[in-house]
């Protein structure tokens, strides 16, 4: 099926925005999983299962976002630009951040699939890199997104930052509490 230029642009915008929302939700759920968040109404395994499923959905949206960017004939993005940052690529630095975000996400997914073969320390160190992926993805969207200055898109960005900051504060508080108990 052949899309016209405007349709591709709308799909690119939509997948990018939904991708940021999903990546934010996945990051938040991951943080909540480490904070051992749970109750009688919402057990910990539900948080972990939701994190895993949202992460899979995030990867599917990333595949769509990258695929339409490669398919788009208006901008010059090659398939290898999705994995290897290169000089002279479309919007150089901003595309690089998206590429690095993709690379880190892939590393997190691959090491998660191989978790049973890795020590917990190595897996955790690599999994924490998901925060870096989220930051790179956020900056990529701000820098290359054609709607990044639109009120609705700034709302998505501010909400994403707020959600991740809030769960990070909760996690730091629970971590401090866990260390007090352990001491």
Coordinates of C-alpha atoms in Angstrom, one line a residue:
X1 CA 0.0 0.0 0.0
X2 CA 1.4 3.4 -1.0
X3 CA 0.8 6.3 1.4
X4 CA 0.9 9.9 0.3
X5 CA 3.4 12.3 1.9
X6 CA 0.8 13.8 4.3
X7 CA -0.4 10.4 5.5
X8 CA 3.2 9.3 6.2
X9 CA 3.7 12.6 8.1
X10 CA 0.6 12.0 10.2
X11 CA 1.6 8.4 10.9
X12 CA 5.2 9.5 11.9
X13 CA 3.8 12.1 14.3
X14 CA 1.3 9.7 15.7
X15 CA 3.7 6.8 16.3
X16 CA 6.3 9.2 17.8
X17 CA 3.8 10.6 20.3
X18 CA 2.3 7.3 21.2
X19 CA 5.9 5.8 21.4
X20 CA 6.9 8.5 23.9
X21 CA 3.8 7.8 26.0
X22 CA 4.4 4.1 26.0
X23 CA 8.1 4.5 26.8
X24 CA 7.1 6.7 29.7
X25 CA 4.6 4.2 30.9
X26 CA 7.1 1.4 30.6
X27 CA 9.7 3.3 32.5
X28 CA 7.3 4.3 35.2
X29 CA 6.1 0.7 35.6
X30 CA 9.7 -0.5 35.7
X31 CA 10.4 1.9 38.5
X32 CA 7.3 0.9 40.4
X33 CA 8.4 -2.8 40.0
X34 CA 11.7 -2.1 41.7
X35 CA 9.9 -0.1 44.4
X36 CA 8.1 -3.3 45.2
X37 CA 4.8 -1.5 44.7
X38 CA 1.8 -3.7 45.4
X39 CA -1.3 -4.2 47.5
X40 CA -4.1 -6.6 48.0
X41 CA -6.0 -5.1 45.1
X42 CA -2.9 -4.8 42.9
X43 CA -0.2 -7.5 43.5
X44 CA 3.4 -6.9 42.6
X45 CA 3.3 -9.5 39.8
X46 CA 0.6 -7.4 38.1
X47 CA 2.9 -4.4 38.0
X48 CA 5.7 -6.6 36.6
X49 CA 3.4 -8.2 34.0
X50 CA 2.1 -4.8 33.0
X51 CA 5.7 -3.5 32.7
X52 CA 6.6 -6.4 30.5
X53 CA 3.5 -6.1 28.2
X54 CA 3.8 -2.3 27.9
X55 CA 7.5 -2.8 27.0
X56 CA 6.5 -5.2 24.2
X57 CA 3.9 -2.8 22.9
X58 CA 6.6 -0.1 23.1
X59 CA 8.9 -2.1 20.9
X60 CA 6.1 -2.7 18.4
X61 CA 5.4 1.0 18.3
X62 CA 9.1 1.7 17.9
X63 CA 9.2 -0.7 15.0
X64 CA 6.3 1.1 13.4
X65 CA 7.9 4.5 14.0
X66 CA 11.2 3.5 12.5
X67 CA 9.6 1.6 9.7
X68 CA 7.6 4.6 8.5
X69 CA 10.6 6.8 8.8
X70 CA 12.6 4.5 6.5
X71 CA 9.6 4.2 4.1
X72 CA 9.1 7.9 3.9
X73 CA 10.5 9.3 0.7
X74 CA 10.4 13.0 1.8
X75 CA 13.2 12.6 4.3
X76 CA 16.4 10.7 3.6
X77 CA 16.5 8.1 6.4
X78 CA 18.0 4.8 5.5
X79 CA 17.4 1.5 7.3
X80 CA 20.9 1.6 8.9
X81 CA 20.2 5.1 10.3
X82 CA 17.9 3.3 12.8
X83 CA 20.8 1.4 14.3
X84 CA 24.0 3.4 13.4
X85 CA 24.4 7.1 14.0
X86 CA 26.2 8.6 11.0
X87 CA 27.3 12.1 9.9
X88 CA 25.1 13.9 7.4
X89 CA 22.0 12.0 8.3
X90 CA 18.6 13.8 8.3
X91 CA 18.7 16.2 11.2
X92 CA 22.0 14.7 12.3
X93 CA 22.2 15.1 16.1
X94 CA 18.5 14.7 16.7
X95 CA 18.3 11.5 14.6
X96 CA 21.4 10.2 16.4
X97 CA 19.6 10.6 19.7
X98 CA 16.7 8.5 18.3
X99 CA 19.1 6.0 17.0
X100 CA 20.9 5.7 20.3
X101 CA 17.6 5.4 22.1
X102 CA 16.7 2.5 19.8
X103 CA 20.1 0.9 20.3
X104 CA 19.7 1.1 24.1
X105 CA 16.2 -0.2 24.0
X106 CA 17.3 -3.2 21.9
X107 CA 20.1 -3.9 24.3
X108 CA 17.6 -3.9 27.2
X109 CA 15.2 -6.2 25.4
X110 CA 18.0 -8.6 24.4
X111 CA 19.5 -8.8 27.8
X112 CA 16.0 -9.2 29.3
X113 CA 15.5 -12.2 27.1
X114 CA 18.8 -13.5 28.2
X115 CA 18.3 -12.6 31.8
X116 CA 18.5 -16.3 33.0
X117 CA 22.0 -16.5 31.5
X118 CA 23.3 -13.3 33.0
X119 CA 24.2 -12.4 36.6
X120 CA 21.6 -10.2 38.3
X121 CA 24.2 -7.4 38.7
X122 CA 25.0 -7.3 34.9
X123 CA 21.4 -7.6 33.9
X124 CA 20.4 -4.8 36.3
X125 CA 23.2 -2.5 35.2
X126 CA 22.1 -2.9 31.5
X127 CA 18.5 -2.7 32.4
X128 CA 19.0 0.6 34.2
X129 CA 20.2 2.0 30.8
X130 CA 16.5 2.1 29.9
X131 CA 16.4 5.5 31.7
X132 CA 19.1 6.7 29.2
X133 CA 16.9 5.4 26.3
X134 CA 13.9 7.3 27.7
X135 CA 16.0 10.6 28.0
X136 CA 17.4 10.1 24.4
X137 CA 14.0 9.4 23.0
X138 CA 12.5 12.5 24.8
X139 CA 15.3 14.7 23.4
X140 CA 14.9 13.2 19.9
X141 CA 11.2 14.0 19.9
X142 CA 11.8 17.6 21.1
X143 CA 14.5 18.2 18.6
X144 CA 13.2 16.5 15.5
X145 CA 9.5 16.5 16.1
X146 CA 7.6 18.8 13.8
X147 CA 5.0 19.4 16.5
X148 CA 7.3 19.7 19.5
X149 CA 6.3 23.3 20.0
X150 CA 2.6 22.7 19.7
X151 CA 0.7 23.0 23.0
X152 CA -0.6 19.4 22.9
X153 CA 2.8 17.9 22.2
X154 CA 4.4 20.1 24.9
X155 CA 1.7 18.7 27.2
X156 CA 2.8 15.1 26.3
X157 CA 6.4 16.0 26.9
X158 CA 5.8 17.8 30.2
X159 CA 3.5 15.0 31.4
X160 CA 6.1 12.4 30.4
X161 CA 8.8 14.2 32.4
X162 CA 6.5 14.7 35.3
X163 CA 5.5 11.0 35.5
X164 CA 9.1 9.8 35.3
X165 CA 10.3 12.4 37.8
X166 CA 7.4 11.4 40.2
X167 CA 8.2 7.7 40.1
X168 CA 11.9 8.4 40.4
X169 CA 11.2 10.4 43.6
X170 CA 9.0 7.6 45.0
X171 CA 11.7 5.1 44.2
X172 CA 14.4 7.1 45.8
X173 CA 12.2 7.5 48.9
X174 CA 11.6 3.7 49.0
X175 CA 15.2 3.0 48.5
X176 CA 16.2 5.2 51.4
X177 CA 13.6 3.4 53.5
X178 CA 14.9 0.0 52.4
X179 CA 18.4 1.0 53.4
X180 CA 17.3 2.2 56.8
X181 CA 15.6 -1.1 57.4
X182 CA 18.6 -3.1 56.2
X183 CA 21.0 -1.2 58.4

